Coordinates of C-alpha atoms and ligand atoms in Angstrom, one line a residue:
M20 CA 65.8 72.2 82.9
F21 CA 64.3 69.7 85.4
K22 CA 65.8 66.6 87.0
Y23 CA 62.6 64.9 88.3
C24 CA 59.3 64.3 86.6
P25 CA 56.8 66.6 88.4
E26 CA 54.1 63.9 87.9
C27 CA 55.7 60.6 88.9
K28 CA 58.9 61.9 90.6
H29 CA 61.2 59.6 88.7
E30 CA 64.5 60.8 87.1
T31 CA 63.0 60.0 83.7
I32 CA 62.3 63.4 82.3
S33 CA 63.9 64.8 79.2
F34 CA 63.7 68.2 77.5
V35 CA 63.3 67.4 73.8
N36 CA 64.7 70.0 71.4
A37 CA 64.3 72.6 74.2
H38 CA 60.6 72.5 73.3
Y39 CA 58.8 69.9 75.4
L40 CA 59.3 68.0 78.6
T41 CA 58.4 64.3 78.4
C42 CA 58.6 61.5 80.9
T43 CA 59.3 57.9 79.8
E44 CA 57.9 56.5 83.1
C45 CA 54.5 58.1 83.0
D46 CA 52.5 60.1 80.4
F47 CA 53.7 63.6 81.6
L48 CA 54.0 66.0 78.7
Y49 CA 54.6 69.7 78.9
Y50 CA 55.1 72.1 75.9
H51 CA 57.5 75.0 76.5
N52 CA 56.0 77.0 73.7
A53 CA 57.1 80.3 72.2
A54 CA 56.0 83.3 74.3
A55 CA 54.4 86.3 72.6
A56 CA 56.3 89.6 73.0
V57 CA 55.9 93.1 71.5
A58 CA 58.2 95.9 70.7
V59 CA 57.7 99.4 69.1
I60 CA 59.8 101.6 66.8
I61 CA 58.8 105.1 68.0
K62 CA 59.8 107.7 65.4
Y63 CA 59.9 111.5 65.5
R64 CA 61.2 113.1 62.3
D65 CA 64.6 111.3 61.5
E66 CA 65.0 110.0 65.1
I67 CA 64.1 106.8 66.8
L68 CA 63.6 106.2 70.5
L69 CA 65.7 103.5 72.0
T70 CA 66.2 102.4 75.6
V71 CA 69.4 101.3 77.3
R72 CA 68.9 98.0 79.2
A73 CA 69.7 98.0 82.9
K74 CA 69.5 94.2 83.3
E75 CA 70.6 91.0 81.8
P76 CA 70.1 89.7 79.2
G77 CA 71.7 92.5 77.1
L78 CA 72.8 94.7 80.0
G79 CA 74.0 98.1 78.6
K80 CA 72.8 97.3 75.1
L81 CA 70.1 99.2 73.1
D82 CA 66.5 97.9 73.1
L83 CA 63.1 99.0 71.8
P84 CA 60.3 99.6 74.3
G85 CA 58.2 96.5 74.8
G86 CA 58.0 93.3 76.6
F87 CA 56.1 90.0 77.2
V88 CA 52.4 89.7 76.5
D89 CA 50.3 88.7 79.5
H90 CA 47.7 86.0 79.4
N91 CA 44.4 87.2 77.9
E92 CA 46.0 90.4 76.7
T93 CA 46.1 91.6 73.1
L94 CA 49.3 92.6 71.4
E95 CA 48.2 96.2 71.2
A96 CA 47.2 96.3 74.9
A97 CA 50.5 94.8 75.9
L98 CA 52.4 97.4 73.9
I99 CA 50.4 100.3 75.3
R100 CA 51.0 99.0 78.8
E101 CA 54.7 98.5 78.4
V102 CA 55.2 101.9 76.8
Q103 CA 53.4 103.5 79.7
E104 CA 55.4 101.5 82.2
E105 CA 58.8 102.0 80.6
L106 CA 58.5 105.6 79.2
S107 CA 55.5 107.2 81.0
L108 CA 54.3 107.8 77.5
T109 CA 50.6 107.3 76.5
I110 CA 50.0 105.9 73.1
T111 CA 46.6 105.0 71.6
P112 CA 45.7 102.0 69.5
S113 CA 45.1 104.3 66.4
Q114 CA 48.8 105.4 66.5
L115 CA 50.0 101.8 66.2
R116 CA 50.9 100.3 62.9
Y117 CA 51.8 96.6 62.6
F118 CA 55.3 96.3 61.0
T119 CA 56.7 92.8 61.2
S120 CA 57.4 89.8 63.4
E121 CA 60.7 88.1 64.3
P122 CA 61.6 85.1 66.5
N123 CA 63.9 85.6 69.4
T124 CA 65.6 83.7 72.2
Y125 CA 65.7 85.2 75.8
Q126 CA 67.9 83.7 78.4
F127 CA 66.5 84.4 81.9
K128 CA 67.7 82.7 85.1
N129 CA 69.1 79.6 83.3
I130 CA 66.0 79.0 81.3
L131 CA 66.0 79.7 77.5
Y132 CA 62.7 81.2 76.4
N133 CA 61.8 81.3 72.7
T134 CA 59.7 84.3 71.9
I135 CA 57.8 85.5 68.8
D136 CA 58.2 89.3 68.8
A137 CA 55.5 91.4 67.1
L138 CA 57.0 94.8 66.0
F139 CA 54.9 97.9 65.6
T140 CA 55.7 101.5 64.6
V141 CA 54.4 104.8 66.0
E142 CA 55.1 108.1 64.3
L143 CA 54.9 111.1 66.6
E144 CA 54.1 114.7 65.7
S145 CA 56.1 116.2 68.5
K146 CA 58.9 114.9 70.7
P147 CA 57.3 113.7 74.0
E148 CA 58.7 114.1 77.5
T149 CA 59.7 110.6 78.7
F150 CA 60.5 109.5 82.2
C151 CA 62.7 106.5 82.8
E152 CA 61.0 105.2 85.9
Q153 CA 61.6 101.5 85.5
S154 CA 64.4 99.5 87.0
E155 CA 64.8 97.6 83.8
I156 CA 65.9 100.7 81.8
K157 CA 69.0 102.7 82.4
N158 CA 68.4 105.5 79.9
I159 CA 66.1 106.7 77.0
L160 CA 67.8 107.9 73.9
W161 CA 66.7 109.5 70.6
I162 CA 69.1 108.4 67.9
K163 CA 69.1 109.6 64.2
K164 CA 68.3 106.8 61.8
S165 CA 71.5 107.5 59.9
E166 CA 73.6 107.1 63.1
L167 CA 72.0 104.0 64.5
N168 CA 74.2 100.8 64.4
V169 CA 71.9 97.8 64.5
N170 CA 74.6 95.8 66.2
D171 CA 74.2 97.9 69.3
L172 CA 70.8 96.4 69.8
A173 CA 70.6 93.6 72.4
F174 CA 68.4 91.0 70.5
T175 CA 68.5 89.2 67.2
S176 CA 64.8 90.0 66.7
T177 CA 65.1 93.7 67.1
K178 CA 68.4 93.7 65.0
A179 CA 66.6 92.0 62.1
A180 CA 63.5 94.2 62.4
M181 CA 65.5 97.4 62.5
K182 CA 67.6 96.3 59.5
K183 CA 64.3 95.9 57.6
Y184 CA 63.0 99.2 58.9
L185 CA 66.1 101.2 58.0
K186 CA 66.2 99.8 54.4
Ligands
LIG228 ZN1 56.8 60.8 85.0

């Protein structure tokens, strides 16, 4: 991940268990902790809303709306923001139900991030108009629960959560 210690500039830095950076020359220590992320299963009758990823990782694969939680942001606020950004769909905190959490790994520009994904559900009374305005999403699909293949999902966390949800 790094060749030189950012503190003492020696080539004495090591990345232990892909979790922390430590230097044997000085007392530099940096924890590459799990990042918080959110995703939502949006349901209308027997259909679930899925997005098609336009970027790596998981280019062309199915995904759930969601993303990384910003600093000083709640899980709920992050999810509402991401759904607005990705789908132009407004959801309220009272519509959100916490469902489960799953760990995930996310490879981005040669760095492996470990995330902890919090999954929520939203049940809609009517099918909303959605607009795919984001460069990260190629398409928005409604797929019947009975026709959804969990292996078409991009990430291990969403695969596991969806398996649990469809049971
Ligand atoms: Zn050092």
